[in-house]
mmCIF file of C-alpha atoms and ligand atoms in Angstrom:
data_model
loop_
_atom_site.group_PDB
_atom_site.id
_atom_site.type_symbol
_atom_site.label_atom_id
_atom_site.label_comp_id
_atom_site.label_asym_id
_atom_site.label_seq_id
_atom_site.Cartn_x
_atom_site.Cartn_y
_atom_site.Cartn_z
ATOM 1 C CA MET Y 7 -148.972 157.704 170.219
ATOM 2 C CA VAL Y 8 -151.660 156.544 167.833
ATOM 3 C CA PRO Y 9 -150.165 156.113 164.747
ATOM 4 C CA GLY Y 10 -151.574 158.326 161.701
ATOM 5 C CA ALA Y 11 -153.621 161.559 162.031
ATOM 6 C CA ARG Y 12 -156.530 163.363 160.603
ATOM 7 C CA LEU Y 13 -155.611 166.922 160.975
ATOM 8 C CA ILE Y 14 -156.791 170.143 159.875
ATOM 9 C CA VAL Y 15 -155.108 173.201 159.711
ATOM 10 C CA LEU Y 16 -157.393 176.636 158.951
ATOM 11 C CA GLY Y 17 -155.925 179.846 158.808
ATOM 12 C CA LYS Y 18 -155.690 183.395 156.774
ATOM 13 C CA GLN Y 19 -154.117 183.297 153.093
ATOM 14 C CA GLY Y 20 -150.392 183.925 153.622
ATOM 15 C CA ALA Y 21 -150.315 182.459 157.394
ATOM 16 C CA GLY Y 22 -147.926 179.430 157.121
ATOM 17 C CA LYS Y 23 -150.865 176.563 156.363
ATOM 18 C CA GLY Y 24 -149.004 174.891 152.968
ATOM 19 C CA THR Y 25 -145.567 175.257 154.756
ATOM 20 C CA GLN Y 26 -146.377 173.337 158.009
ATOM 21 C CA CYS Y 27 -148.487 170.801 156.692
ATOM 22 C CA VAL Y 28 -145.841 169.880 154.486
ATOM 23 C CA ARG Y 29 -143.736 169.419 158.057
ATOM 24 C CA LEU Y 30 -146.548 168.138 159.746
ATOM 25 C CA SER Y 31 -147.075 165.223 157.015
ATOM 26 C CA ARG Y 32 -143.316 164.299 157.603
ATOM 27 C CA HIS Y 33 -143.962 164.305 161.311
ATOM 28 C CA TYR Y 34 -146.781 161.730 161.399
ATOM 29 C CA VAL Y 35 -146.052 160.335 158.341
ATOM 30 C CA ILE Y 36 -149.463 161.402 156.639
ATOM 31 C CA PRO Y 37 -150.483 162.801 153.438
ATOM 32 C CA HIS Y 38 -150.602 166.528 152.905
ATOM 33 C CA ILE Y 39 -154.200 167.559 150.671
ATOM 34 C CA SER Y 40 -153.648 170.427 149.623
ATOM 35 C CA THR Y 41 -157.026 171.198 147.846
ATOM 36 C CA GLY Y 42 -155.314 174.618 146.291
ATOM 37 C CA ASP Y 43 -152.338 172.602 145.224
ATOM 38 C CA MET Y 44 -154.737 169.843 143.976
ATOM 39 C CA LEU Y 45 -156.705 172.677 141.965
ATOM 40 C CA ARG Y 46 -153.250 174.103 139.904
ATOM 41 C CA ALA Y 47 -152.250 170.855 138.890
ATOM 42 C CA ALA Y 48 -155.804 170.037 137.046
ATOM 43 C CA VAL Y 49 -155.474 173.661 135.882
ATOM 44 C CA LYS Y 50 -151.912 173.028 134.281
ATOM 45 C CA GLN Y 51 -153.203 169.605 133.249
ATOM 46 C CA GLN Y 52 -155.735 171.007 131.601
ATOM 47 C CA THR Y 53 -158.521 169.128 132.913
ATOM 48 C CA ASP Y 54 -162.054 169.856 132.417
ATOM 49 C CA LEU Y 55 -162.334 170.474 136.567
ATOM 50 C CA GLY Y 56 -158.955 172.387 135.834
ATOM 51 C CA ARG Y 57 -160.694 174.482 132.783
ATOM 52 C CA GLU Y 58 -163.985 174.808 135.245
ATOM 53 C CA ALA Y 59 -162.069 176.050 138.131
ATOM 54 C CA THR Y 60 -159.251 178.706 136.729
ATOM 55 C CA ARG Y 61 -161.290 181.725 136.323
ATOM 56 C CA TYR Y 62 -162.709 181.342 140.310
ATOM 57 C CA MET Y 63 -159.261 180.903 141.118
ATOM 58 C CA ASP Y 64 -157.727 183.969 139.338
ATOM 59 C CA ALA Y 65 -160.638 186.152 140.561
ATOM 60 C CA GLY Y 66 -160.002 184.712 144.391
ATOM 61 C CA GLU Y 67 -163.120 183.557 144.507
ATOM 62 C CA LEU Y 68 -163.904 180.023 145.532
ATOM 63 C CA VAL Y 69 -164.717 176.871 143.774
ATOM 64 C CA PRO Y 70 -167.948 175.954 143.775
ATOM 65 C CA ASP Y 71 -168.332 173.262 146.511
ATOM 66 C CA GLU Y 72 -169.710 170.053 144.413
ATOM 67 C CA LEU Y 73 -166.510 170.341 142.071
ATOM 68 C CA LEU Y 74 -164.745 170.366 145.435
ATOM 69 C CA LEU Y 75 -166.325 168.063 147.389
ATOM 70 C CA SER Y 76 -166.151 165.379 144.470
ATOM 71 C CA MET Y 77 -162.252 165.818 143.847
ATOM 72 C CA LEU Y 78 -161.942 165.673 147.965
ATOM 73 C CA ASP Y 79 -164.136 162.358 147.837
ATOM 74 C CA ARG Y 80 -161.803 160.409 145.592
ATOM 75 C CA ARG Y 81 -158.665 161.400 147.329
ATOM 76 C CA LEU Y 82 -160.229 160.851 150.646
ATOM 77 C CA ALA Y 83 -160.987 156.933 149.360
ATOM 78 C CA GLN Y 84 -157.722 155.951 148.663
ATOM 79 C CA ASP Y 85 -155.351 153.795 150.691
ATOM 80 C CA ASP Y 86 -153.111 155.958 152.313
ATOM 81 C CA THR Y 87 -155.545 158.349 153.756
ATOM 82 C CA ARG Y 88 -157.713 155.416 154.964
ATOM 83 C CA GLY Y 89 -155.114 153.983 156.718
ATOM 84 C CA ARG Y 90 -153.321 156.921 157.643
ATOM 85 C CA GLY Y 91 -154.914 159.977 158.045
ATOM 86 C CA PHE Y 92 -154.266 163.166 156.454
ATOM 87 C CA CYS Y 93 -153.030 167.028 157.003
ATOM 88 C CA LEU Y 94 -155.922 168.910 155.081
ATOM 89 C CA ASP Y 95 -154.986 172.264 153.887
ATOM 90 C CA GLY Y 96 -157.015 174.677 152.220
ATOM 91 C CA PHE Y 97 -159.932 172.562 153.091
ATOM 92 C CA PRO Y 98 -163.171 173.120 154.747
ATOM 93 C CA ARG Y 99 -163.707 176.510 153.651
ATOM 94 C CA THR Y 100 -167.316 176.639 154.267
ATOM 95 C CA ALA Y 101 -170.248 175.253 156.469
ATOM 96 C CA ALA Y 102 -170.771 173.419 153.739
ATOM 97 C CA GLN Y 103 -167.509 172.277 152.931
ATOM 98 C CA ALA Y 104 -167.172 171.206 156.787
ATOM 99 C CA GLU Y 105 -170.385 169.543 157.256
ATOM 100 C CA ALA Y 106 -170.252 167.454 153.866
ATOM 101 C CA LEU Y 107 -166.399 166.706 155.533
ATOM 102 C CA ASP Y 108 -167.875 165.069 158.453
ATOM 103 C CA GLY Y 109 -169.833 162.827 155.799
ATOM 104 C CA LEU Y 110 -166.868 161.953 153.959
ATOM 105 C CA LEU Y 111 -164.713 160.374 156.416
ATOM 106 C CA ALA Y 112 -167.475 158.516 158.633
ATOM 107 C CA PRO Y 113 -166.811 156.324 160.102
ATOM 108 C CA PHE Y 114 -163.446 158.106 160.992
ATOM 109 C CA GLU Y 115 -163.411 161.345 162.750
ATOM 110 C CA LEU Y 116 -161.535 164.433 162.650
ATOM 111 C CA ASP Y 117 -158.644 164.111 165.412
ATOM 112 C CA VAL Y 118 -157.815 167.510 165.970
ATOM 113 C CA VAL Y 119 -158.275 171.503 164.116
ATOM 114 C CA ILE Y 120 -155.600 173.971 163.984
ATOM 115 C CA ASN Y 121 -156.431 177.544 163.313
ATOM 116 C CA LEU Y 122 -152.878 178.933 162.754
ATOM 117 C CA GLU Y 123 -152.955 182.604 163.871
ATOM 118 C CA VAL Y 124 -151.695 185.400 162.166
ATOM 119 C CA PRO Y 125 -152.228 188.774 161.959
ATOM 120 C CA THR Y 126 -153.822 190.783 159.013
ATOM 121 C CA LYS Y 127 -150.607 193.261 158.794
ATOM 122 C CA LEU Y 128 -148.682 190.490 158.422
ATOM 123 C CA VAL Y 129 -150.216 188.206 156.184
ATOM 124 C CA LEU Y 130 -150.493 190.782 153.516
ATOM 125 C CA GLY Y 131 -146.635 191.304 153.295
ATOM 126 C CA ARG Y 132 -146.288 187.809 153.169
ATOM 127 C CA LEU Y 133 -148.485 187.354 150.011
ATOM 128 C CA ALA Y 134 -147.028 189.730 148.858
ATOM 129 C CA SER Y 135 -143.488 188.849 148.546
ATOM 130 C CA ARG Y 136 -144.838 185.224 148.502
ATOM 131 C CA ARG Y 137 -143.522 183.367 145.029
ATOM 132 C CA VAL Y 138 -143.924 179.335 144.119
ATOM 133 C CA CYS Y 139 -142.943 176.847 142.285
ATOM 134 C CA VAL Y 140 -144.626 175.942 139.175
ATOM 135 C CA ASP Y 141 -143.767 171.994 139.286
ATOM 136 C CA CYS Y 142 -143.928 171.364 143.371
ATOM 137 C CA GLY Y 143 -145.223 173.974 145.048
ATOM 138 C CA ALA Y 144 -142.198 175.140 147.006
ATOM 139 C CA ASN Y 145 -142.874 178.385 148.937
ATOM 140 C CA TYR Y 146 -140.184 181.368 148.243
ATOM 141 C CA SER Y 147 -140.241 184.776 148.683
ATOM 142 C CA THR Y 148 -138.299 187.977 147.007
ATOM 143 C CA PHE Y 149 -136.547 187.877 150.753
ATOM 144 C CA ALA Y 150 -135.712 184.288 150.346
ATOM 145 C CA PRO Y 151 -135.431 183.713 146.710
ATOM 146 C CA PRO Y 152 -133.864 179.866 145.893
ATOM 147 C CA LYS Y 153 -130.630 179.629 145.371
ATOM 148 C CA VAL Y 154 -129.755 180.036 141.823
ATOM 149 C CA ASP Y 155 -132.063 182.281 139.249
ATOM 150 C CA TRP Y 156 -135.532 181.413 140.440
ATOM 151 C CA ILE Y 157 -135.183 177.985 139.649
ATOM 152 C CA CYS Y 158 -136.423 175.812 142.497
ATOM 153 C CA ASP Y 159 -133.946 174.297 145.096
ATOM 154 C CA ILE Y 160 -136.157 170.954 145.317
ATOM 155 C CA CYS Y 161 -137.254 170.301 141.937
ATOM 156 C CA GLY Y 162 -135.783 172.820 139.837
ATOM 157 C CA GLY Y 163 -139.207 174.012 138.083
ATOM 158 C CA GLU Y 164 -140.026 177.453 137.890
ATOM 159 C CA VAL Y 165 -140.635 180.126 140.990
ATOM 160 C CA VAL Y 166 -143.198 182.462 139.916
ATOM 161 C CA GLN Y 167 -145.451 184.723 141.486
ATOM 162 C CA ARG Y 168 -149.233 183.415 142.013
ATOM 163 C CA PRO Y 169 -151.832 184.811 139.347
ATOM 164 C CA ASP Y 170 -153.724 184.974 142.282
ATOM 165 C CA ASP Y 171 -151.238 187.081 144.394
ATOM 166 C CA THR Y 172 -152.243 190.352 142.802
ATOM 167 C CA GLU Y 173 -153.712 192.810 145.309
ATOM 168 C CA ALA Y 174 -157.045 192.347 143.628
ATOM 169 C CA ALA Y 175 -157.737 188.745 144.142
ATOM 170 C CA ILE Y 176 -155.697 188.826 147.484
ATOM 171 C CA THR Y 177 -158.632 191.004 148.753
ATOM 172 C CA ARG Y 178 -161.023 189.098 147.831
ATOM 173 C CA ARG Y 179 -159.476 186.155 149.135
ATOM 174 C CA LEU Y 180 -159.338 187.492 152.859
ATOM 175 C CA ASP Y 181 -162.643 188.808 152.317
ATOM 176 C CA LEU Y 182 -163.940 185.830 151.848
ATOM 177 C CA TYR Y 183 -162.132 183.889 154.204
ATOM 178 C CA GLU Y 184 -163.843 186.415 157.265
ATOM 179 C CA LYS Y 185 -167.359 186.123 155.676
ATOM 180 C CA GLU Y 186 -166.755 181.963 154.850
ATOM 181 C CA THR Y 187 -163.982 180.462 156.606
ATOM 182 C CA ALA Y 188 -163.825 182.086 160.269
ATOM 183 C CA PRO Y 189 -167.168 180.586 161.105
ATOM 184 C CA LEU Y 190 -165.596 177.479 160.969
ATOM 185 C CA ILE Y 191 -163.517 178.378 164.179
ATOM 186 C CA SER Y 192 -166.355 178.613 166.495
ATOM 187 C CA TRP Y 193 -168.056 175.782 164.421
ATOM 188 C CA TYR Y 194 -165.284 173.486 165.321
ATOM 189 C CA SER Y 195 -164.873 174.933 168.371
ATOM 190 C CA ARG Y 196 -168.262 173.818 170.064
ATOM 191 C CA SER Y 197 -167.383 170.013 169.568
ATOM 192 C CA ASN Y 198 -164.057 170.572 171.190
ATOM 193 C CA ARG Y 199 -161.830 169.878 168.303
ATOM 194 C CA LEU Y 200 -160.014 173.008 167.986
ATOM 195 C CA ILE Y 201 -156.648 174.459 169.192
ATOM 196 C CA GLY Y 202 -155.497 177.606 168.170
ATOM 197 C CA VAL Y 203 -151.395 178.155 167.581
ATOM 198 C CA ASP Y 204 -149.657 181.303 167.511
ATOM 199 C CA GLY Y 205 -148.278 181.188 163.739
ATOM 200 C CA GLU Y 206 -145.599 183.913 164.474
ATOM 201 C CA GLY Y 207 -142.012 183.438 164.395
ATOM 202 C CA SER Y 208 -139.604 181.230 162.307
ATOM 203 C CA PRO Y 209 -141.093 178.750 160.192
ATOM 204 C CA ASP Y 210 -139.424 176.070 163.284
ATOM 205 C CA GLU Y 211 -140.766 177.549 165.914
ATOM 206 C CA VAL Y 212 -144.146 177.314 164.629
ATOM 207 C CA THR Y 213 -143.788 173.641 163.553
ATOM 208 C CA ASP Y 214 -142.714 172.815 167.167
ATOM 209 C CA ARG Y 215 -145.404 174.879 168.771
ATOM 210 C CA LEU Y 216 -147.491 172.886 166.690
ATOM 211 C CA ILE Y 217 -146.179 169.957 167.454
ATOM 212 C CA ARG Y 218 -146.733 169.905 170.724
ATOM 213 C CA ALA Y 219 -150.280 171.836 170.672
ATOM 214 C CA ILE Y 220 -150.715 168.430 168.615
ATOM 215 C CA ASP Y 221 -149.544 165.644 170.599
ATOM 216 C CA GLU Y 222 -151.491 167.351 173.793
ATOM 217 C CA GLN Y 223 -154.648 167.348 172.008
ATOM 218 C CA ARG Y 224 -154.181 163.721 171.341
ATOM 219 C CA ARG Y 225 -152.769 162.464 174.259
ATOM 220 C CA PRO Y 226 -155.560 161.636 175.953
ATOM 221 C CA ARG Y 227 -156.951 158.763 173.023
ATOM 222 C CA ALA Y 228 -153.431 157.156 173.240
ATOM 223 C CA GLY Y 229 -154.545 154.588 175.821
ATOM 224 C CA GLU Y 230 -158.022 154.219 174.515
HETATM 225 P P1 ADP H 317 -155.276 180.478 149.436
HETATM 226 O O1 ADP H 317 -155.161 180.077 150.572
HETATM 227 O O2 ADP H 317 -153.860 181.394 149.695
HETATM 228 O O3 ADP H 317 -156.244 181.361 149.038
HETATM 229 P P2 ADP H 317 -155.057 177.686 147.775
HETATM 230 O O4 ADP H 317 -153.524 176.912 147.571
HETATM 231 O O5 ADP H 317 -155.381 177.195 149.423
HETATM 232 O O6 ADP H 317 -154.745 179.655 148.799
HETATM 233 O O7 ADP H 317 -155.985 178.074 146.953
HETATM 234 C C1 ADP H 317 -156.152 179.248 145.763
HETATM 235 C C2 ADP H 317 -157.713 178.804 145.082
HETATM 236 O O8 ADP H 317 -158.072 177.721 144.722
HETATM 237 C C3 ADP H 317 -158.592 179.452 145.878
HETATM 238 O O9 ADP H 317 -158.234 180.967 146.071
HETATM 239 C C4 ADP H 317 -159.562 179.028 145.883
HETATM 240 O O10 ADP H 317 -160.493 179.707 144.637
HETATM 241 C C5 ADP H 317 -159.587 177.808 145.029
HETATM 242 N N1 ADP H 317 -159.838 176.459 146.402
HETATM 243 C C6 ADP H 317 -158.798 176.242 146.785
HETATM 244 N N2 ADP H 317 -159.101 175.398 148.077
HETATM 245 C C7 ADP H 317 -160.706 175.394 147.886
HETATM 246 C C8 ADP H 317 -162.046 175.605 148.736
HETATM 247 N N3 ADP H 317 -161.682 174.332 149.786
HETATM 248 N N4 ADP H 317 -163.388 175.929 148.304
HETATM 249 C C9 ADP H 317 -163.265 176.539 147.091
HETATM 250 N N5 ADP H 317 -162.402 177.011 146.664
HETATM 251 C C10 ADP H 317 -161.293 176.685 147.004
HETATM 252 ZN ZN1 ZN H 318 -140.386 172.886 142.957
#
């Protein structure tokens, strides 16, 4: 196995990208880079970026590309990602972002782009019941809450409903996914970088499927 990996996980809101990227980043020992988490951290710290981004996020709109790109450029330039790669979660979401990403990564290339496939009917239920830790971003739900009184099991932070998990913002995010992000699937499959993975089932089942699919896709390069 080649050390490190450069992975992207695409998928609708509520497909389980975040949970699976955390697990993949542990398995391959690569940084998990979530643009949503980075933006939420900026909002919390009230940086200029956070102040600018918050109104887009709360409405379920996309944050403008130039803000995203400069944030990501800084993150990708750090030693850990240059050396080991990354599991990118929530980026790219537009054709312009996908093209810019290839430029930011050069001379490196993506190993695998995963499309985590889950029917819309299923994600709507998951999003409505989703609850997240405000400090570490861990995911819970009304069906699988933290052990004690909405206090995060991992870090002790408060577990809440995201401000953009309202019905209106969810509908808008899913529309934007279809319009802006879904076209990236055929774009990446044309360059033979895409694999589709079924995202239904328990988190453990999905992780096993992902690791098998990723290893399969990367195998030919192991002997290079
Ligand atoms: P979700 O996938 O559930 O929409 P994320 O946590 O990935 O949630 O993102 C939350 C919000 O952050 C998005 O609705 C959007 O406003 C902003 N955002 C995150 N990533 C991007 C991106 N690549 N381009 C534009 N906006 C983004
Ligand atoms: Zn936490």
